[in-house]
Tab-separated table of N, CA and C in Angstrom:
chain	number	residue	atom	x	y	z
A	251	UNK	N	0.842	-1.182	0.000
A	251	UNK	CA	0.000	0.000	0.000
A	251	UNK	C	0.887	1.245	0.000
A	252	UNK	N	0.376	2.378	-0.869
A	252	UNK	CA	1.169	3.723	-0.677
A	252	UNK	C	0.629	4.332	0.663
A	253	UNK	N	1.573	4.549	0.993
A	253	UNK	CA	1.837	5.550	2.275
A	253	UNK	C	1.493	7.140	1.923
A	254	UNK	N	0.960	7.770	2.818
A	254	UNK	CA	0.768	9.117	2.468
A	254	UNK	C	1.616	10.382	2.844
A	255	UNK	N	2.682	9.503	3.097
A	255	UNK	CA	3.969	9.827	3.129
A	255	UNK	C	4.870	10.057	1.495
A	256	UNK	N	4.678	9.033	1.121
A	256	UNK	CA	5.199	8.614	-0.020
A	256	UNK	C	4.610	9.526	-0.973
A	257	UNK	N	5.033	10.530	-2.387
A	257	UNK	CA	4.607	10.694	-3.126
A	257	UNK	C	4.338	9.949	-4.105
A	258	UNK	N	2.734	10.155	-4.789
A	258	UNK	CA	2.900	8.979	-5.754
A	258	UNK	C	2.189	9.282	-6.642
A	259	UNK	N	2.817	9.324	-7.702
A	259	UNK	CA	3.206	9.882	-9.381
A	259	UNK	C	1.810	9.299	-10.004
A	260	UNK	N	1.457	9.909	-10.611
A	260	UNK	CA	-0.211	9.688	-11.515
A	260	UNK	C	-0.399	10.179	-12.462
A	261	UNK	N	-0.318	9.454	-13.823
A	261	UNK	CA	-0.628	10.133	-14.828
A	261	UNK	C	-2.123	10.132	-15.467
A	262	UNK	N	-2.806	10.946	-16.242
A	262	UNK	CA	-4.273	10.724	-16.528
A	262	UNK	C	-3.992	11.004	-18.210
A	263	UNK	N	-4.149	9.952	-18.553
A	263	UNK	CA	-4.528	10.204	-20.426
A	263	UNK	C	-6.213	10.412	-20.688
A	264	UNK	N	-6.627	11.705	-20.656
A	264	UNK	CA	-8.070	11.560	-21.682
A	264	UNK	C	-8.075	12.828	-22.313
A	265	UNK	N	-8.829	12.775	-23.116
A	265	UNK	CA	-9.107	13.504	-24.498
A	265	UNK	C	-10.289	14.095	-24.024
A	266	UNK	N	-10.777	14.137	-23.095
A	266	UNK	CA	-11.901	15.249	-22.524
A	266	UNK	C	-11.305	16.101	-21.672
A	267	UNK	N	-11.425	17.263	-21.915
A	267	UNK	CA	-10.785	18.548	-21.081
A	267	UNK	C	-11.484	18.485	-19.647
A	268	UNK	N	-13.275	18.462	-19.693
A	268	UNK	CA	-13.442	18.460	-18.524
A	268	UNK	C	-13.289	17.433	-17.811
A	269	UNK	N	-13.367	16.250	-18.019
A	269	UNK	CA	-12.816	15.018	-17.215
A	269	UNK	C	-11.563	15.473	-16.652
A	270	UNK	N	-10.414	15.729	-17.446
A	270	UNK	CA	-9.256	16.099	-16.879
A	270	UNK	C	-9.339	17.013	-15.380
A	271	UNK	N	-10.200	18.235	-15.616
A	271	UNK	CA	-10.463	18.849	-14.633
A	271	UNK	C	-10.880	18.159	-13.488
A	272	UNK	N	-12.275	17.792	-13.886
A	272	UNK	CA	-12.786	16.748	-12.613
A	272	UNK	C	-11.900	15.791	-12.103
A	273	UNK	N	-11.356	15.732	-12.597
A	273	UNK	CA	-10.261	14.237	-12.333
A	273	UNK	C	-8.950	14.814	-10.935
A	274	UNK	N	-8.567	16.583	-11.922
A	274	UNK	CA	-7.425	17.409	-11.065
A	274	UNK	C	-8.302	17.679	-9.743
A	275	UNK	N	-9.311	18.422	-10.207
A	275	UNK	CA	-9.746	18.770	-8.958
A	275	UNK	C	-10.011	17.900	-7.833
A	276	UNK	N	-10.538	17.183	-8.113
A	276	UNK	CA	-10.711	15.787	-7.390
A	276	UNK	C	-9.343	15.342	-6.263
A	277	UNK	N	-8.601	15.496	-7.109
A	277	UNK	CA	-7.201	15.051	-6.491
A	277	UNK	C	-6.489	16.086	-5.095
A	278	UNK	N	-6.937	17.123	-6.285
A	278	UNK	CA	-6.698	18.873	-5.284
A	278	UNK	C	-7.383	18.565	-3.726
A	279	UNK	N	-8.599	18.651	-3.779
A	279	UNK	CA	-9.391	18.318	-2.785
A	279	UNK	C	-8.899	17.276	-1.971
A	280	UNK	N	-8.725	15.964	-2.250
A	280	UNK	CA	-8.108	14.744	-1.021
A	280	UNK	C	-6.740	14.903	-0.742
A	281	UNK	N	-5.885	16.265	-1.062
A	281	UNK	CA	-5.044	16.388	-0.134
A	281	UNK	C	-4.119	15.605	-0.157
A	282	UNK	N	-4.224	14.601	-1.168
A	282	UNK	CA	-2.872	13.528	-1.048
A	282	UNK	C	-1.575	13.785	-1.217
A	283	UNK	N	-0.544	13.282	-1.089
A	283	UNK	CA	0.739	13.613	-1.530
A	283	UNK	C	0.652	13.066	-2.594
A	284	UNK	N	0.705	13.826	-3.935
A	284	UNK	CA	0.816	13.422	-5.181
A	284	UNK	C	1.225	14.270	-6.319
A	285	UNK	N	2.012	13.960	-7.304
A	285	UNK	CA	2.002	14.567	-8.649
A	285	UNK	C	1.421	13.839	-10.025
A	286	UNK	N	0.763	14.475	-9.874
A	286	UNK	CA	-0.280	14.647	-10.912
A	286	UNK	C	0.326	15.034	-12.276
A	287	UNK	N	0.614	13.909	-13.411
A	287	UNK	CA	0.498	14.525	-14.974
A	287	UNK	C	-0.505	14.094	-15.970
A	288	UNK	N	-1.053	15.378	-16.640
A	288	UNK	CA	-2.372	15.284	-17.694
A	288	UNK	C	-1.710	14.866	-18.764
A	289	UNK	N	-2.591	13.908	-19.936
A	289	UNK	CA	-2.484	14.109	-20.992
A	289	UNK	C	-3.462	14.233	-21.759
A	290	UNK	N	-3.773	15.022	-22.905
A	290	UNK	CA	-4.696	15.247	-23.678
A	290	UNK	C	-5.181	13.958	-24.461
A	291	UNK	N	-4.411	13.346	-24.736
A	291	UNK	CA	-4.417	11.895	-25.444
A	291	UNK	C	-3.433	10.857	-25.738
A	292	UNK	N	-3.702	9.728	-25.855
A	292	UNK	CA	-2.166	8.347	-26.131
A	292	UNK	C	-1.356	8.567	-26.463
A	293	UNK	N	-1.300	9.615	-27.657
A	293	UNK	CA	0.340	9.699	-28.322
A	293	UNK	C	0.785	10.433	-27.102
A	294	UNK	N	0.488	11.928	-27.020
A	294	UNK	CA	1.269	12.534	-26.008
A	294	UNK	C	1.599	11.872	-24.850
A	295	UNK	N	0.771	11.076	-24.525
A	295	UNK	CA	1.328	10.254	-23.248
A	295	UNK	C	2.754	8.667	-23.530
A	296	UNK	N	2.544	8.250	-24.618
A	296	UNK	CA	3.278	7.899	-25.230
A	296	UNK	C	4.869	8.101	-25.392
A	297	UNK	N	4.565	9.258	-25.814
A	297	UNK	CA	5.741	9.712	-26.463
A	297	UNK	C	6.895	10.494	-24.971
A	298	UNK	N	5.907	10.526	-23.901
A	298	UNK	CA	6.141	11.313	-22.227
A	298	UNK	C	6.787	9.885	-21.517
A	299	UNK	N	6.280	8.532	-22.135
A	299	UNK	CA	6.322	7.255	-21.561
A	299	UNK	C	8.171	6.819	-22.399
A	300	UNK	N	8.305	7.513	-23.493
A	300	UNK	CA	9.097	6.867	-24.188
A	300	UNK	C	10.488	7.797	-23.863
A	301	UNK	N	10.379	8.579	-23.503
A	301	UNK	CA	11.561	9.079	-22.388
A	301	UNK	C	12.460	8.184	-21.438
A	302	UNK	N	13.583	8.382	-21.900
A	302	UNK	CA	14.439	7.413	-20.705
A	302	UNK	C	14.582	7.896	-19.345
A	303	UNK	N	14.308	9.178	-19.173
A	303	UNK	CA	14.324	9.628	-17.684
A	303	UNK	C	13.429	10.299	-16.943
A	304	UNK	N	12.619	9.592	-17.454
A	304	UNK	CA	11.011	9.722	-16.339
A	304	UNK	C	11.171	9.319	-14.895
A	305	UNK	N	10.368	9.891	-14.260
A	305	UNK	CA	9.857	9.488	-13.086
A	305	UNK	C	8.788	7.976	-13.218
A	306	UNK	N	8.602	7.280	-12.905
A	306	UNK	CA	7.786	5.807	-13.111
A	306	UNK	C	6.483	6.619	-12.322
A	307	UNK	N	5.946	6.320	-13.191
A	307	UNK	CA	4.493	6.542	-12.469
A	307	UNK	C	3.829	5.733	-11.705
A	308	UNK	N	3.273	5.440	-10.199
A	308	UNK	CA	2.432	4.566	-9.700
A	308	UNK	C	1.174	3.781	-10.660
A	309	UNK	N	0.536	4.655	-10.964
A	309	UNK	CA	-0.382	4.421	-11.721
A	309	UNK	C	-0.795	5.204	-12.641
A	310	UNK	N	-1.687	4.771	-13.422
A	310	UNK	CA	-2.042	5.331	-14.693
A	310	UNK	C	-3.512	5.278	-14.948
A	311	UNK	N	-4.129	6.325	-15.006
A	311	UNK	CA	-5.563	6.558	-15.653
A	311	UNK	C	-5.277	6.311	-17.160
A	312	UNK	N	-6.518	5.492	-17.715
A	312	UNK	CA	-6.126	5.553	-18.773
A	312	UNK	C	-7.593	5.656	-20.015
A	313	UNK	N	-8.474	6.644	-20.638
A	313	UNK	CA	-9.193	6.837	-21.031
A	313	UNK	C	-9.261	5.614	-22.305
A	314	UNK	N	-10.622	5.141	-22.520
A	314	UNK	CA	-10.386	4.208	-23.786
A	314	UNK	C	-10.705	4.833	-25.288
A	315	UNK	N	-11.143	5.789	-25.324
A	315	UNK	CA	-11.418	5.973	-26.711
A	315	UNK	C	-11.370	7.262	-26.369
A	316	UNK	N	-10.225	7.745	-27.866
A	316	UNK	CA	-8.732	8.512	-27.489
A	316	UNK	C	-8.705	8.767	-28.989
A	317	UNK	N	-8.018	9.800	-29.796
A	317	UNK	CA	-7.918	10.620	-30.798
A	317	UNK	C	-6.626	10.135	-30.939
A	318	UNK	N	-5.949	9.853	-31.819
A	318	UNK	CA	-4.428	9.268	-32.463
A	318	UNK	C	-3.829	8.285	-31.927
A	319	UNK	N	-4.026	7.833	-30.495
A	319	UNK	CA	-3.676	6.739	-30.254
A	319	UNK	C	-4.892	6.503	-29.168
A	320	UNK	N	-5.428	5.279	-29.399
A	320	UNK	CA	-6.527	4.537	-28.283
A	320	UNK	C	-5.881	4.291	-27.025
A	321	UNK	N	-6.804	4.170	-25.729
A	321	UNK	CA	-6.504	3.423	-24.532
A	321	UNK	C	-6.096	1.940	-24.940
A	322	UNK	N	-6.482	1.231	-25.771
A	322	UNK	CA	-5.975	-0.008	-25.620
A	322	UNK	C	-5.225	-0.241	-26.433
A	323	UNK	N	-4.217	0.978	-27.180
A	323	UNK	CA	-3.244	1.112	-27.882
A	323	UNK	C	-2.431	1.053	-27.159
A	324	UNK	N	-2.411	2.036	-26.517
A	324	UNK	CA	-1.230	2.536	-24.808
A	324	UNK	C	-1.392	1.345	-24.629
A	325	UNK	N	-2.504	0.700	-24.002
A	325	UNK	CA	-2.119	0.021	-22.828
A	325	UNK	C	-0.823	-1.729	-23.465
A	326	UNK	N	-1.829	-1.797	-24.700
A	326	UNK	CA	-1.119	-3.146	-25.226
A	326	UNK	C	0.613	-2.143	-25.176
A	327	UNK	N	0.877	-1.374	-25.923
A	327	UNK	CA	2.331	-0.876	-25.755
A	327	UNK	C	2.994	-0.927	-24.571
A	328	UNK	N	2.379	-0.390	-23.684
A	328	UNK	CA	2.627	-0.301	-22.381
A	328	UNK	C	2.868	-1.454	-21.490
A	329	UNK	N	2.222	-2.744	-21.868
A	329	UNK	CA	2.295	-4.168	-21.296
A	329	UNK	C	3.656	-4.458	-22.160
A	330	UNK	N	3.671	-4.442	-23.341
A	330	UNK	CA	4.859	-5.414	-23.680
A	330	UNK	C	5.937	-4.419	-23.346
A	331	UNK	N	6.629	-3.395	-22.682
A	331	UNK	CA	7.554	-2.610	-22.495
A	331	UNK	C	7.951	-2.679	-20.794
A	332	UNK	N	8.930	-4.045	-20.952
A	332	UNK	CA	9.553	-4.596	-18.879
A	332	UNK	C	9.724	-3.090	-18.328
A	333	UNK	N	9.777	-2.065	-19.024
A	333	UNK	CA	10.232	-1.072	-17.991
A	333	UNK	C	8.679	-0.467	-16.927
A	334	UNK	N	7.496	-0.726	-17.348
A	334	UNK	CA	6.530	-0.548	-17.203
A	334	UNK	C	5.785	-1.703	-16.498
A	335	UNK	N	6.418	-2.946	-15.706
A	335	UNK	CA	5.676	-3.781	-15.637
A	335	UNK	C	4.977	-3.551	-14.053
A	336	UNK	N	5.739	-2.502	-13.564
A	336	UNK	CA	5.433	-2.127	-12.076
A	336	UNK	C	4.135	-1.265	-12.049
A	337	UNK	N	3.732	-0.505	-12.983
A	337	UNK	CA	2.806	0.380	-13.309
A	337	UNK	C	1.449	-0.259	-12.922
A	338	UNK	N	0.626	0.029	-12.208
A	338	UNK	CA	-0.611	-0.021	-12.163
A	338	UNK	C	-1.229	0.866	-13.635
A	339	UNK	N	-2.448	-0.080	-14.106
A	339	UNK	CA	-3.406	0.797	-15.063
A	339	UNK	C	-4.748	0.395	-14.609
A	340	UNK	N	-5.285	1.597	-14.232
A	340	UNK	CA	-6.536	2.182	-14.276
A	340	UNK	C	-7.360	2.653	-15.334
A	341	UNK	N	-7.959	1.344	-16.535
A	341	UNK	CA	-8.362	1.770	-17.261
A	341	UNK	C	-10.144	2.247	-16.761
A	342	UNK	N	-10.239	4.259	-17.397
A	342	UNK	CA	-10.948	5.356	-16.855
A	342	UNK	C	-11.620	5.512	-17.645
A	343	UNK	N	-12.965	4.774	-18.084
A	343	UNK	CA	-13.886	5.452	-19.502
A	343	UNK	C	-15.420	5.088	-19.314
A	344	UNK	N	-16.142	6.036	-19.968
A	344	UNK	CA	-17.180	5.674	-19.747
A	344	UNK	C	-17.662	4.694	-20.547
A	345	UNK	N	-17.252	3.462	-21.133
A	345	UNK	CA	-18.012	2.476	-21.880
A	345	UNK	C	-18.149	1.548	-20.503
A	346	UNK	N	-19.414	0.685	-20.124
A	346	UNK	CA	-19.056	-0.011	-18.906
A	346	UNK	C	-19.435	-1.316	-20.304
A	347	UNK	N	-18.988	-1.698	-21.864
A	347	UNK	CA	-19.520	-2.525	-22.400
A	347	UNK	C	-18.328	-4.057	-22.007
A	348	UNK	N	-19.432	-5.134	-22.180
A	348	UNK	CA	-18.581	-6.374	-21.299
A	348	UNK	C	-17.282	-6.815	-22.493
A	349	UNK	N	-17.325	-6.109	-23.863
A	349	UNK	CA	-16.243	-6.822	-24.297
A	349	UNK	C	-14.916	-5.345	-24.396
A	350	UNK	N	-15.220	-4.271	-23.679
A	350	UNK	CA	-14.128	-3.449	-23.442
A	350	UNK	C	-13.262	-4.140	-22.134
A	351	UNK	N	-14.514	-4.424	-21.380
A	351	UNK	CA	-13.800	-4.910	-19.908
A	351	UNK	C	-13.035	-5.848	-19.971
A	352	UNK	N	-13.384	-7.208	-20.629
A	352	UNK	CA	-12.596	-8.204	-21.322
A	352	UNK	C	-11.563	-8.178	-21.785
A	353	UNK	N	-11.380	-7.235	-22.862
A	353	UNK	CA	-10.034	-6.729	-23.859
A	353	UNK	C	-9.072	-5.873	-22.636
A	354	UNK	N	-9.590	-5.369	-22.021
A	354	UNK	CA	-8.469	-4.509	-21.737
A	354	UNK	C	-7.811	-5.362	-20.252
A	355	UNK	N	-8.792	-6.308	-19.692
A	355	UNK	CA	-8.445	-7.514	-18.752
A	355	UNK	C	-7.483	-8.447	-19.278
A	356	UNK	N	-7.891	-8.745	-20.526
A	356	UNK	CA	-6.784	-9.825	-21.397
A	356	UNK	C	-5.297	-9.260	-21.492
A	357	UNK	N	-5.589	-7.862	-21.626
A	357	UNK	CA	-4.245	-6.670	-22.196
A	357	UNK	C	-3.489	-6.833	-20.837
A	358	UNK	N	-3.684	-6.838	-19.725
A	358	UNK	CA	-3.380	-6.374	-18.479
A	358	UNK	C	-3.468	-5.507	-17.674
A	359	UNK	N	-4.579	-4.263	-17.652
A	359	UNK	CA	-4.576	-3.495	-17.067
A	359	UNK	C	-5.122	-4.108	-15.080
A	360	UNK	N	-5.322	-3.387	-14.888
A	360	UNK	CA	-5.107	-3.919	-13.208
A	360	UNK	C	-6.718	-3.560	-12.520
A	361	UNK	N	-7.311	-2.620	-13.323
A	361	UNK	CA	-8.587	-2.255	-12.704
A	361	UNK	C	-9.784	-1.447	-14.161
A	362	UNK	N	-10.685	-1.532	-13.786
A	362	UNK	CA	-11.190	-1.098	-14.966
A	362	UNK	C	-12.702	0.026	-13.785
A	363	UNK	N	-12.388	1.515	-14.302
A	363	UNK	CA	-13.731	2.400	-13.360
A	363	UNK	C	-13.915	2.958	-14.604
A	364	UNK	N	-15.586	2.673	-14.293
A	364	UNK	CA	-16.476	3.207	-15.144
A	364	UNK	C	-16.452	4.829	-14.669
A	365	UNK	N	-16.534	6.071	-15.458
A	365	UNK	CA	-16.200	7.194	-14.774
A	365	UNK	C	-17.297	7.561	-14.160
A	366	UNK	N	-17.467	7.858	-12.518
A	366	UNK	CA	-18.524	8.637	-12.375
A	366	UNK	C	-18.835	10.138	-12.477
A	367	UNK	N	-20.253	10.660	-12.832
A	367	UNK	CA	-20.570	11.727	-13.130
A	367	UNK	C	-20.952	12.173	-12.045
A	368	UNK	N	-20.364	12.092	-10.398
A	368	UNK	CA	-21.098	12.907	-9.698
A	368	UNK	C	-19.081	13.203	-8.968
A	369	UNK	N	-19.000	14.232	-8.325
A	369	UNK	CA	-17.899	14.530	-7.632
A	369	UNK	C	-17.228	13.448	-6.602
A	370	UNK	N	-18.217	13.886	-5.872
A	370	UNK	CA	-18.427	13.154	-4.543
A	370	UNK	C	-18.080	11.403	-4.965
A	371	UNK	N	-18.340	10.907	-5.723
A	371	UNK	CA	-18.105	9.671	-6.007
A	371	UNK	C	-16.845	9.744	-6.648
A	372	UNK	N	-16.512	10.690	-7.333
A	372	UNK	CA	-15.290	10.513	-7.934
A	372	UNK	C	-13.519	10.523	-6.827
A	373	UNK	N	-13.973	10.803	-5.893
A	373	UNK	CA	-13.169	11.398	-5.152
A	373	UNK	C	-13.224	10.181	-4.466
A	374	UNK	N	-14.658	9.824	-4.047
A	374	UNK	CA	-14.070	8.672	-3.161
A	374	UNK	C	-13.378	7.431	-3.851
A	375	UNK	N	-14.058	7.516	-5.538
A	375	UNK	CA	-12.837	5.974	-6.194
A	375	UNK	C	-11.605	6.557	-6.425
A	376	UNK	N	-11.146	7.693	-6.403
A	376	UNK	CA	-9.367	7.752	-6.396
A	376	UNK	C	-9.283	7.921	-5.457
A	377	UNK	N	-9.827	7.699	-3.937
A	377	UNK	CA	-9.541	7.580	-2.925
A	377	UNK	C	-9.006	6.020	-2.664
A	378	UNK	N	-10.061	5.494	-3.227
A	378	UNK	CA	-10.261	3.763	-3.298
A	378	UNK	C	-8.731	3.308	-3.885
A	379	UNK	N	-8.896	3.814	-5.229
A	379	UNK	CA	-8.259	3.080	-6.075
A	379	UNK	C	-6.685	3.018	-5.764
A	380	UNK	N	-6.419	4.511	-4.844
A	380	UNK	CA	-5.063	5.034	-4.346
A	380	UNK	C	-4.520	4.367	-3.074
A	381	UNK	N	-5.521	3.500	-2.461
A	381	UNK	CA	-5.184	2.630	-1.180
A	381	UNK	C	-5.153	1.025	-1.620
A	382	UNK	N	-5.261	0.879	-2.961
A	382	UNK	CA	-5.298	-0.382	-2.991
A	382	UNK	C	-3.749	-1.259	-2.673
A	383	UNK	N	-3.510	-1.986	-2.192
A	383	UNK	CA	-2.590	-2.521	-1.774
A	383	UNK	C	-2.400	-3.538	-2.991
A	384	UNK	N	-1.336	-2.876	-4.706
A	384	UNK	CA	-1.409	-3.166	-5.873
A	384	UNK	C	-0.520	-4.561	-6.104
A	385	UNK	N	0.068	-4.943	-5.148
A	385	UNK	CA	1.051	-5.868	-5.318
A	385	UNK	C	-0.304	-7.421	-5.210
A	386	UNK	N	-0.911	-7.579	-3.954
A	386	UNK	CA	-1.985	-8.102	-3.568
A	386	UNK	C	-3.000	-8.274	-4.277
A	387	UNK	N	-3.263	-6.894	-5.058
A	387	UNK	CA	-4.597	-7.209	-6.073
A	387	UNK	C	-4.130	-7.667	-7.080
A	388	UNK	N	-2.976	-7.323	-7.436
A	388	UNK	CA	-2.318	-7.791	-8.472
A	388	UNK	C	-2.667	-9.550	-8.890
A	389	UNK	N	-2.070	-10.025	-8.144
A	389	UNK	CA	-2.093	-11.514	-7.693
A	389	UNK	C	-2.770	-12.199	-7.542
A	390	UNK	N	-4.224	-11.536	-6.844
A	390	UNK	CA	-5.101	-12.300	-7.173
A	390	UNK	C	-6.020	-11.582	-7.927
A	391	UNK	N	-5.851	-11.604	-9.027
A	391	UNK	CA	-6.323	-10.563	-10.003
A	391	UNK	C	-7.368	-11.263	-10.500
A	392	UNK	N	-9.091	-11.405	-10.787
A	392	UNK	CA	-9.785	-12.228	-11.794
A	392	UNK	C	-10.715	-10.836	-12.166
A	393	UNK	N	-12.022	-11.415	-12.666
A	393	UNK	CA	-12.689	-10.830	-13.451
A	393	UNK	C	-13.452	-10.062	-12.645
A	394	UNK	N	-13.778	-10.720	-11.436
A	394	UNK	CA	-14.739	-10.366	-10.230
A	394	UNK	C	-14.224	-8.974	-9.562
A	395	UNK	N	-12.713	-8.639	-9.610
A	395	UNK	CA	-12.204	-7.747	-8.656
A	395	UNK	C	-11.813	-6.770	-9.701
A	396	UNK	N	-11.564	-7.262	-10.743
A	396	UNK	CA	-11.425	-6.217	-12.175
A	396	UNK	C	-12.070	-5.120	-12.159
A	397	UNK	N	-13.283	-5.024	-12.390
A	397	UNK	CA	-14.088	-4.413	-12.424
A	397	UNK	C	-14.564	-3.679	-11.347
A	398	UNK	N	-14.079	-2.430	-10.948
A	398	UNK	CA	-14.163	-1.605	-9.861
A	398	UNK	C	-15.836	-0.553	-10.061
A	399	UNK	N	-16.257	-0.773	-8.651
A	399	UNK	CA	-17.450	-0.220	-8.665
A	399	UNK	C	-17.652	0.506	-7.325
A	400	UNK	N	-18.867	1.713	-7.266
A	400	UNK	CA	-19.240	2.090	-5.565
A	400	UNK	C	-20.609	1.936	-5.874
């Protein structure tokens, strides 16, 4: 589990401006120790990923349907690249359809949130999602725990 001690690095890929917001603000508000980086969409996040001297990000929001490069573009890139295998992905979109959840479960992402449209809920799943103890869920990872809900 991250400590709230610990800073811990978060990147958000979506192609909706106000999501992005809701997403910052959200973060602003719970006070966490964190840095926070936006991206407008896959390539730019991509191309931020393909840097040799990044900071590793804890986790990763990751929007699925995306303008020049898709969420499950990133993410398949992102799985086959060992430097990335520590990365939590939080795939962040509003499709809740059962063969996105599937594909991007097969790909490897680690959690799949449907986005909510109210604040208050949003805050409490990156509250959620930021205490998960990722090594643990990791492991016992199935279809049942995939799929993150409140």
């Amino acid at each position: 589990m991250i400590t709230h001690k610990d800073s811990i690095h978060i990147l958000i890929a979506d192609d909706d401006e106000d999501d992005r917001a809701f997403f910052s603000d959200a973060m602003m508000e719970l006070k966490m120790n964190n840095k926070l980086t936006l991206f407008n969409d896959g390539k730019d996040l991509m191309e931020y990923l393909a840097q040799p001297d990044i900071i590793m990000p804890h986790i990763l929001f990751l929007d699925l349907n995306m303008p020049y490069k898709s969420g499950f573009e990133c993410l398949k890139e992102i799985r086959a690249d060992a430097r990335f295998k520590e990365v939590s992905i939080a795939i962040y979109s509003t499709s809740s359809s059962e063969k996105d959840i599937e594909e991007t479960f097969i790909e490897g992402a680690n959690i799949y949130i449907k986005k909510p449209n109210d604040f208050t809920k949003l805050k409490k799943v990156i509250k959620e999602v930021l205490n998960i103890n990722w090594q643990f869920h990791s492991s016992g990872l199935n279809k049942e725990t995939f799929f993150f809900s409140i």
